């Protein structure tokens, strides 16, 4: 603070001296013509405003006005020559305008600097908060998985044991999806490449869920497809649930088979994305169990989170599960927002139609 006051004081003294030198030199060079003096004083004000700021400029304007009034014919500011009086007024007005301009410029610069500093503080706080949240979430998920596993071993009812085992597996997948997305530096609307995320997730599933038997998983994902984090996280959970259902119901005896996961934009609707999971397993079950009903309900709930619908079919010995959902406006560019409402309505209608044809039968 003291150094700033000192710099301001020195700058003001130098501004006064500079204006005095300009006025004196111009008066001596052209004693009978005040116009060059007026012009050079205005130029001096501009230089002081550019280098010194508002306060030195204001003091320099006051000092220059007094010096000009002193050297011009007349008594004080009552200049006898009308032309000289108009010139003096013009010089004072020019100086005041320059002082106002640099003051406004300095104020805006200070506000921008404060905004930048605040943004940096918010970014630092956000990074710390996300790191802490990530750490706590990982710990909480680990605790929940451990508790579910312990309760599953202690359960005497087969249904309770299976339900707890399913819960443990889904919590593990939730943690895997969270780690894959790495949310620390991204907002929920930031677009992320879908291909690498789902490829890595499918590799994990191939080594864990699909490792029993000789189940071959092929993945076909659009290289250019980018989706918001929220949509991609839901998509990862849906893909995991579909592939888990395939392992449980399509290949219940551990027999080998082929599974395909396909993710591309819809062939005819550019504002829609389509994910298809196919398998050549046992096909639809004629009498769905409670576990199968839970799987169907969970898939429907997850699909509704991204305004999607799921339909199932059995074609020439191949079971096909198709998820269609609207491509979020943030991933479609400027024109996406205009199409978003119509797309959501169309997929909602498809979802209602799919619900009407399910009749509680779970897919293979």
GROMACS .gro file of C-alpha atoms in nm:
model
  364
    1UNK     CA    1   0.000   0.000   0.000
    2UNK     CA    2   0.278   0.245   0.093
    3UNK     CA    3   0.469   0.172  -0.227
    4UNK     CA    4   0.153   0.231  -0.433
    5UNK     CA    5   0.095   0.569  -0.264
    6UNK     CA    6   0.460   0.660  -0.324
    7UNK     CA    7   0.436   0.569  -0.693
    8UNK     CA    8   0.117   0.773  -0.724
    9UNK     CA    9   0.278   1.074  -0.554
   10UNK     CA   10   0.587   1.059  -0.774
   11UNK     CA   11   0.376   1.017  -1.088
   12UNK     CA   12   0.163   1.319  -0.998
   13UNK     CA   13   0.470   1.541  -0.939
   14UNK     CA   14   0.621   1.432  -1.270
   15UNK     CA   15   0.289   1.498  -1.450
   16UNK     CA   16   0.275   1.854  -1.311
   17UNK     CA   17   0.637   1.918  -1.409
   18UNK     CA   18   0.577   1.778  -1.757
   19UNK     CA   19   0.274   2.002  -1.819
   20UNK     CA   20   0.463   2.304  -1.684
   21UNK     CA   21   0.757   2.239  -1.917
   22UNK     CA   22   0.523   2.198  -2.217
   23UNK     CA   23   0.332   2.519  -2.140
   24UNK     CA   24   0.652   2.717  -2.080
   25UNK     CA   25   0.830   2.593  -2.392
   26UNK     CA   26   0.528   2.648  -2.619
   27UNK     CA   27   0.471   2.998  -2.480
   28UNK     CA   28   0.834   3.093  -2.537
   29UNK     CA   29   0.834   2.941  -2.887
   30UNK     CA   30   0.509   3.109  -3.000
   31UNK     CA   31   0.426   3.399  -2.767
   32UNK     CA   32   0.170   3.554  -3.004
   33UNK     CA   33  -0.012   3.231  -3.101
   34UNK     CA   34  -0.187   3.025  -2.835
   35UNK     CA   35  -0.311   2.750  -3.068
   36UNK     CA   36   0.016   2.547  -3.067
   37UNK     CA   37   0.022   2.574  -2.688
   38UNK     CA   38  -0.333   2.439  -2.663
   39UNK     CA   39  -0.252   2.149  -2.896
   40UNK     CA   40   0.071   2.053  -2.718
   41UNK     CA   41  -0.098   2.068  -2.376
   42UNK     CA   42  -0.370   1.831  -2.500
   43UNK     CA   43  -0.098   1.599  -2.629
   44UNK     CA   44   0.073   1.619  -2.288
   45UNK     CA   45  -0.255   1.521  -2.120
   46UNK     CA   46  -0.283   1.219  -2.349
   47UNK     CA   47   0.073   1.106  -2.268
   48UNK     CA   48   0.015   1.146  -1.894
   49UNK     CA   49  -0.317   0.958  -1.915
   50UNK     CA   50  -0.155   0.671  -2.105
   51UNK     CA   51   0.141   0.642  -1.866
   52UNK     CA   52   0.009   0.762  -1.531
   53UNK     CA   53  -0.362   0.691  -1.501
   54UNK     CA   54  -0.660   0.887  -1.379
   55UNK     CA   55  -0.531   1.069  -1.069
   56UNK     CA   56  -0.209   1.214  -1.218
   57UNK     CA   57  -0.407   1.315  -1.529
   58UNK     CA   58  -0.669   1.497  -1.319
   59UNK     CA   59  -0.401   1.690  -1.127
   60UNK     CA   60  -0.216   1.767  -1.452
   61UNK     CA   61  -0.539   1.905  -1.606
   62UNK     CA   62  -0.592   2.133  -1.306
   63UNK     CA   63  -0.230   2.251  -1.311
   64UNK     CA   64  -0.231   2.305  -1.687
   65UNK     CA   65  -0.556   2.503  -1.673
   66UNK     CA   66  -0.413   2.733  -1.404
   67UNK     CA   67  -0.090   2.786  -1.598
   68UNK     CA   68  -0.274   2.863  -1.924
   69UNK     CA   69  -0.510   3.105  -1.745
   70UNK     CA   70  -0.204   3.276  -1.595
   71UNK     CA   71  -0.018   3.326  -1.925
   72UNK     CA   72  -0.322   3.423  -2.136
   73UNK     CA   73  -0.428   3.791  -2.139
   74UNK     CA   74  -0.697   3.866  -1.882
   75UNK     CA   75  -0.759   3.834  -1.509
   76UNK     CA   76  -0.742   3.474  -1.385
   77UNK     CA   77  -0.985   3.252  -1.575
   78UNK     CA   78  -1.157   3.562  -1.714
   79UNK     CA   79  -0.961   3.548  -2.042
   80UNK     CA   80  -1.015   3.862  -2.244
   81UNK     CA   81  -0.985   3.706  -2.592
   82UNK     CA   82  -1.293   3.491  -2.678
   83UNK     CA   83  -1.081   3.260  -2.897
   84UNK     CA   84  -0.840   3.204  -2.610
   85UNK     CA   85  -1.132   3.140  -2.375
   86UNK     CA   86  -1.280   2.877  -2.610
   87UNK     CA   87  -0.937   2.717  -2.650
   88UNK     CA   88  -0.892   2.701  -2.272
   89UNK     CA   89  -1.235   2.543  -2.230
   90UNK     CA   90  -1.151   2.290  -2.504
   91UNK     CA   91  -0.821   2.201  -2.337
   92UNK     CA   92  -0.988   2.151  -1.998
   93UNK     CA   93  -1.268   1.942  -2.153
   94UNK     CA   94  -1.013   1.728  -2.339
   95UNK     CA   95  -0.816   1.666  -2.022
   96UNK     CA   96  -1.128   1.577  -1.822
   97UNK     CA   97  -1.241   1.332  -2.090
   98UNK     CA   98  -0.900   1.166  -2.095
   99UNK     CA   99  -0.898   1.137  -1.716
  100UNK     CA  100  -1.248   0.980  -1.727
  101UNK     CA  101  -1.149   0.737  -2.003
  102UNK     CA  102  -0.837   0.608  -1.831
  103UNK     CA  103  -1.028   0.583  -1.503
  104UNK     CA  104  -1.294   0.370  -1.671
  105UNK     CA  105  -1.025   0.161  -1.841
  106UNK     CA  106  -0.846   0.102  -1.512
  107UNK     CA  107  -1.173   0.010  -1.339
  108UNK     CA  108  -1.263  -0.244  -1.608
  109UNK     CA  109  -0.912  -0.387  -1.597
  110UNK     CA  110  -0.934  -0.422  -1.220
  111UNK     CA  111  -1.274  -0.594  -1.249
  112UNK     CA  112  -1.142  -0.834  -1.513
  113UNK     CA  113  -0.839  -0.911  -1.300
  114UNK     CA  114  -1.065  -0.979  -1.003
  115UNK     CA  115  -1.283  -1.209  -1.215
  116UNK     CA  116  -0.977  -1.398  -1.336
  117UNK     CA  117  -0.850  -1.436  -0.980
  118UNK     CA  118  -1.194  -1.553  -0.865
  119UNK     CA  119  -1.216  -1.801  -1.152
  120UNK     CA  120  -0.876  -1.941  -1.061
  121UNK     CA  121  -0.978  -1.976  -0.698
  122UNK     CA  122  -1.300  -2.149  -0.801
  123UNK     CA  123  -1.109  -2.382  -1.032
  124UNK     CA  124  -0.864  -2.468  -0.755
  125UNK     CA  125  -1.148  -2.524  -0.508
  126UNK     CA  126  -1.332  -2.734  -0.761
  127UNK     CA  127  -1.027  -2.951  -0.823
  128UNK     CA  128  -0.979  -3.007  -0.450
  129UNK     CA  129  -1.350  -3.078  -0.400
  130UNK     CA  130  -1.359  -3.325  -0.689
  131UNK     CA  131  -1.048  -3.500  -0.564
  132UNK     CA  132  -1.199  -3.530  -0.218
  133UNK     CA  133  -1.533  -3.645  -0.361
  134UNK     CA  134  -1.360  -3.902  -0.580
  135UNK     CA  135  -1.164  -4.037  -0.285
  136UNK     CA  136  -1.470  -4.058  -0.059
  137UNK     CA  137  -1.686  -4.213  -0.331
  138UNK     CA  138  -1.426  -4.481  -0.400
  139UNK     CA  139  -1.404  -4.559  -0.031
  140UNK     CA  140  -1.783  -4.569   0.009
  141UNK     CA  141  -1.824  -4.799  -0.291
  142UNK     CA  142  -1.555  -5.031  -0.156
  143UNK     CA  143  -1.728  -5.043   0.182
  144UNK     CA  144  -2.066  -5.112   0.023
  145UNK     CA  145  -1.921  -5.390  -0.195
  146UNK     CA  146  -1.757  -5.549   0.110
  147UNK     CA  147  -2.076  -5.529   0.315
  148UNK     CA  148  -2.285  -5.676   0.031
  149UNK     CA  149  -2.036  -5.961  -0.013
  150UNK     CA  150  -2.035  -6.038   0.360
  151UNK     CA  151  -2.415  -6.033   0.378
  152UNK     CA  152  -2.435  -6.256   0.070
  153UNK     CA  153  -2.215  -6.517   0.238
  154UNK     CA  154  -2.422  -6.496   0.556
  155UNK     CA  155  -2.760  -6.513   0.380
  156UNK     CA  156  -2.948  -6.841   0.418
  157UNK     CA  157  -3.203  -6.773   0.144
  158UNK     CA  158  -3.080  -6.842  -0.212
  159UNK     CA  159  -3.284  -6.547  -0.341
  160UNK     CA  160  -3.132  -6.308  -0.087
  161UNK     CA  161  -2.785  -6.442  -0.165
  162UNK     CA  162  -2.835  -6.392  -0.540
  163UNK     CA  163  -2.979  -6.042  -0.490
  164UNK     CA  164  -2.684  -5.937  -0.273
  165UNK     CA  165  -2.439  -6.086  -0.522
  166UNK     CA  166  -2.607  -5.888  -0.801
  167UNK     CA  167  -2.590  -5.573  -0.590
  168UNK     CA  168  -2.220  -5.626  -0.524
  169UNK     CA  169  -2.149  -5.678  -0.893
  170UNK     CA  170  -2.340  -5.365  -0.993
  171UNK     CA  171  -2.158  -5.154  -0.735
  172UNK     CA  172  -1.828  -5.280  -0.874
  173UNK     CA  173  -1.936  -5.180  -1.224
  174UNK     CA  174  -2.050  -4.839  -1.099
  175UNK     CA  175  -1.704  -4.780  -0.951
  176UNK     CA  176  -1.543  -4.899  -1.274
  177UNK     CA  177  -1.754  -4.660  -1.483
  178UNK     CA  178  -1.669  -4.371  -1.251
  179UNK     CA  179  -1.296  -4.444  -1.270
  180UNK     CA  180  -1.305  -4.476  -1.648
  181UNK     CA  181  -1.471  -4.138  -1.696
  182UNK     CA  182  -1.231  -3.947  -1.466
  183UNK     CA  183  -1.471  -3.664  -1.379
  184UNK     CA  184  -1.229  -3.433  -1.202
  185UNK     CA  185  -1.174  -3.179  -1.481
  186UNK     CA  186  -1.501  -3.215  -1.671
  187UNK     CA  187  -1.855  -3.084  -1.642
  188UNK     CA  188  -2.161  -3.304  -1.684
  189UNK     CA  189  -2.223  -3.151  -2.029
  190UNK     CA  190  -1.867  -3.194  -2.159
  191UNK     CA  191  -1.855  -3.436  -2.453
  192UNK     CA  192  -1.630  -3.741  -2.416
  193UNK     CA  193  -1.528  -3.992  -2.683
  194UNK     CA  194  -1.758  -4.292  -2.645
  195UNK     CA  195  -1.539  -4.542  -2.831
  196UNK     CA  196  -1.241  -4.560  -2.594
  197UNK     CA  197  -1.456  -4.558  -2.282
  198UNK     CA  198  -1.680  -4.844  -2.395
  199UNK     CA  199  -1.388  -5.038  -2.542
  200UNK     CA  200  -1.211  -5.028  -2.205
  201UNK     CA  201  -1.531  -5.120  -2.023
  202UNK     CA  202  -1.593  -5.414  -2.256
  203UNK     CA  203  -1.234  -5.532  -2.204
  204UNK     CA  204  -1.299  -5.535  -1.830
  205UNK     CA  205  -1.623  -5.728  -1.879
  206UNK     CA  206  -1.452  -5.976  -2.111
  207UNK     CA  207  -1.196  -6.050  -1.839
  208UNK     CA  208  -1.454  -6.070  -1.560
  209UNK     CA  209  -1.823  -6.124  -1.638
  210UNK     CA  210  -1.775  -6.294  -1.977
  211UNK     CA  211  -1.465  -6.492  -1.881
  212UNK     CA  212  -1.671  -6.798  -1.788
  213UNK     CA  213  -1.696  -7.027  -2.088
  214UNK     CA  214  -1.583  -6.928  -2.435
  215UNK     CA  215  -1.796  -6.618  -2.488
  216UNK     CA  216  -1.651  -6.398  -2.761
  217UNK     CA  217  -1.734  -6.027  -2.742
  218UNK     CA  218  -1.698  -5.807  -3.048
  219UNK     CA  219  -1.737  -5.429  -3.027
  220UNK     CA  220  -1.831  -5.192  -3.311
  221UNK     CA  221  -1.843  -4.826  -3.202
  222UNK     CA  222  -1.850  -4.506  -3.406
  223UNK     CA  223  -1.507  -4.339  -3.386
  224UNK     CA  224  -1.651  -3.987  -3.408
  225UNK     CA  225  -1.929  -4.031  -3.154
  226UNK     CA  226  -1.895  -3.805  -2.850
  227UNK     CA  227  -2.144  -3.798  -2.564
  228UNK     CA  228  -2.186  -3.597  -2.243
  229UNK     CA  229  -2.051  -3.758  -1.927
  230UNK     CA  230  -2.398  -3.813  -1.779
  231UNK     CA  231  -2.518  -3.993  -2.093
  232UNK     CA  232  -2.199  -4.194  -2.125
  233UNK     CA  233  -2.209  -4.308  -1.762
  234UNK     CA  234  -2.569  -4.429  -1.804
  235UNK     CA  235  -2.468  -4.599  -2.130
  236UNK     CA  236  -2.187  -4.782  -1.953
  237UNK     CA  237  -2.426  -4.910  -1.686
  238UNK     CA  238  -2.677  -5.021  -1.952
  239UNK     CA  239  -2.408  -5.198  -2.153
  240UNK     CA  240  -2.288  -5.376  -1.839
  241UNK     CA  241  -2.642  -5.486  -1.747
  242UNK     CA  242  -2.713  -5.612  -2.099
  243UNK     CA  243  -2.389  -5.810  -2.119
  244UNK     CA  244  -2.442  -5.949  -1.768
  245UNK     CA  245  -2.790  -6.064  -1.873
  246UNK     CA  246  -2.639  -6.228  -2.180
  247UNK     CA  247  -2.395  -6.423  -1.967
  248UNK     CA  248  -2.662  -6.530  -1.719
  249UNK     CA  249  -2.954  -6.610  -1.949
  250UNK     CA  250  -2.817  -6.665  -2.299
  251UNK     CA  251  -2.537  -6.894  -2.186
  252UNK     CA  252  -2.655  -7.028  -1.847
  253UNK     CA  253  -2.457  -7.352  -1.875
  254UNK     CA  254  -2.129  -7.181  -1.952
  255UNK     CA  255  -2.139  -7.277  -2.319
  256UNK     CA  256  -1.951  -7.063  -2.565
  257UNK     CA  257  -2.108  -6.814  -2.801
  258UNK     CA  258  -2.074  -6.482  -2.977
  259UNK     CA  259  -2.185  -6.143  -2.853
  260UNK     CA  260  -2.178  -5.815  -3.045
  261UNK     CA  261  -2.207  -5.464  -2.902
  262UNK     CA  262  -2.283  -5.204  -3.171
  263UNK     CA  263  -2.301  -4.827  -3.106
  264UNK     CA  264  -2.357  -4.580  -3.389
  265UNK     CA  265  -2.581  -4.293  -3.484
  266UNK     CA  266  -2.916  -4.408  -3.618
  267UNK     CA  267  -2.905  -4.487  -3.990
  268UNK     CA  268  -3.205  -4.264  -4.069
  269UNK     CA  269  -3.232  -4.031  -3.769
  270UNK     CA  270  -2.918  -3.824  -3.725
  271UNK     CA  271  -3.043  -3.689  -3.392
  272UNK     CA  272  -3.065  -4.039  -3.245
  273UNK     CA  273  -2.807  -4.293  -3.125
  274UNK     CA  274  -2.855  -4.667  -3.138
  275UNK     CA  275  -2.684  -4.931  -2.924
  276UNK     CA  276  -2.750  -5.295  -3.017
  277UNK     CA  277  -2.640  -5.604  -2.822
  278UNK     CA  278  -2.684  -5.937  -3.001
  279UNK     CA  279  -2.606  -6.294  -2.898
  280UNK     CA  280  -2.656  -6.643  -3.040
  281UNK     CA  281  -2.749  -6.796  -2.706
  282UNK     CA  282  -3.055  -6.971  -2.568
  283UNK     CA  283  -3.308  -6.705  -2.659
  284UNK     CA  284  -3.603  -6.568  -2.464
  285UNK     CA  285  -3.715  -6.737  -2.147
  286UNK     CA  286  -4.076  -6.858  -2.145
  287UNK     CA  287  -4.116  -6.803  -1.773
  288UNK     CA  288  -3.920  -6.502  -1.641
  289UNK     CA  289  -3.778  -6.530  -1.290
  290UNK     CA  290  -3.768  -6.255  -1.031
  291UNK     CA  291  -3.404  -6.188  -1.119
  292UNK     CA  292  -3.497  -6.150  -1.484
  293UNK     CA  293  -3.777  -5.910  -1.397
  294UNK     CA  294  -3.538  -5.706  -1.186
  295UNK     CA  295  -3.294  -5.692  -1.477
  296UNK     CA  296  -3.570  -5.575  -1.711
  297UNK     CA  297  -3.686  -5.307  -1.467
  298UNK     CA  298  -3.332  -5.185  -1.408
  299UNK     CA  299  -3.265  -5.155  -1.782
  300UNK     CA  300  -3.589  -4.963  -1.834
  301UNK     CA  301  -3.504  -4.727  -1.549
  302UNK     CA  302  -3.151  -4.663  -1.680
  303UNK     CA  303  -3.278  -4.607  -2.036
  304UNK     CA  304  -3.533  -4.353  -1.911
  305UNK     CA  305  -3.249  -4.151  -1.757
  306UNK     CA  306  -3.124  -4.070  -2.110
  307UNK     CA  307  -3.469  -4.046  -2.270
  308UNK     CA  308  -3.422  -4.382  -2.436
  309UNK     CA  309  -3.624  -4.693  -2.511
  310UNK     CA  310  -3.525  -5.060  -2.526
  311UNK     CA  311  -3.680  -5.320  -2.756
  312UNK     CA  312  -3.608  -5.694  -2.787
  313UNK     CA  313  -3.640  -5.941  -3.071
  314UNK     CA  314  -3.537  -6.294  -3.166
  315UNK     CA  315  -3.429  -6.316  -3.532
  316UNK     CA  316  -3.300  -6.639  -3.693
  317UNK     CA  317  -3.153  -6.774  -3.372
  318UNK     CA  318  -3.006  -6.439  -3.265
  319UNK     CA  319  -3.138  -6.235  -2.971
  320UNK     CA  320  -3.131  -5.861  -3.037
  321UNK     CA  321  -3.162  -5.595  -2.767
  322UNK     CA  322  -3.183  -5.241  -2.912
  323UNK     CA  323  -3.146  -4.919  -2.715
  324UNK     CA  324  -3.234  -4.595  -2.891
  325UNK     CA  325  -3.187  -4.256  -2.728
  326UNK     CA  326  -3.177  -3.893  -2.839
  327UNK     CA  327  -2.835  -3.754  -2.912
  328UNK     CA  328  -2.800  -3.472  -2.655
  329UNK     CA  329  -2.812  -3.121  -2.795
  330UNK     CA  330  -2.466  -3.043  -2.654
  331UNK     CA  331  -2.321  -3.323  -2.869
  332UNK     CA  332  -2.501  -3.217  -3.187
  333UNK     CA  333  -2.370  -2.863  -3.233
  334UNK     CA  334  -2.572  -2.541  -3.280
  335UNK     CA  335  -2.854  -2.710  -3.470
  336UNK     CA  336  -2.900  -2.973  -3.202
  337UNK     CA  337  -3.110  -2.765  -2.966
  338UNK     CA  338  -3.373  -2.702  -3.234
  339UNK     CA  339  -3.420  -3.077  -3.293
  340UNK     CA  340  -3.395  -3.185  -2.930
  341UNK     CA  341  -3.763  -3.146  -2.835
  342UNK     CA  342  -3.894  -3.336  -3.138
  343UNK     CA  343  -3.639  -3.613  -3.089
  344UNK     CA  344  -3.729  -3.658  -2.724
  345UNK     CA  345  -4.097  -3.682  -2.812
  346UNK     CA  346  -4.033  -3.945  -3.079
  347UNK     CA  347  -3.824  -4.164  -2.851
  348UNK     CA  348  -4.074  -4.127  -2.567
  349UNK     CA  349  -4.342  -4.263  -2.802
  350UNK     CA  350  -4.115  -4.553  -2.898
  351UNK     CA  351  -4.054  -4.627  -2.531
  352UNK     CA  352  -4.429  -4.646  -2.464
  353UNK     CA  353  -4.472  -4.882  -2.757
  354UNK     CA  354  -4.190  -5.104  -2.636
  355UNK     CA  355  -4.337  -5.116  -2.286
  356UNK     CA  356  -4.674  -5.224  -2.430
  357UNK     CA  357  -4.517  -5.528  -2.602
  358UNK     CA  358  -4.299  -5.657  -2.324
  359UNK     CA  359  -4.557  -5.844  -2.110
  360UNK     CA  360  -4.291  -5.914  -1.848
  361UNK     CA  361  -4.069  -6.139  -2.064
  362UNK     CA  362  -3.699  -6.089  -1.998
  363UNK     CA  363  -3.443  -6.104  -2.282
  364UNK     CA  364  -3.180  -6.372  -2.317
   0.00000   0.00000   0.00000
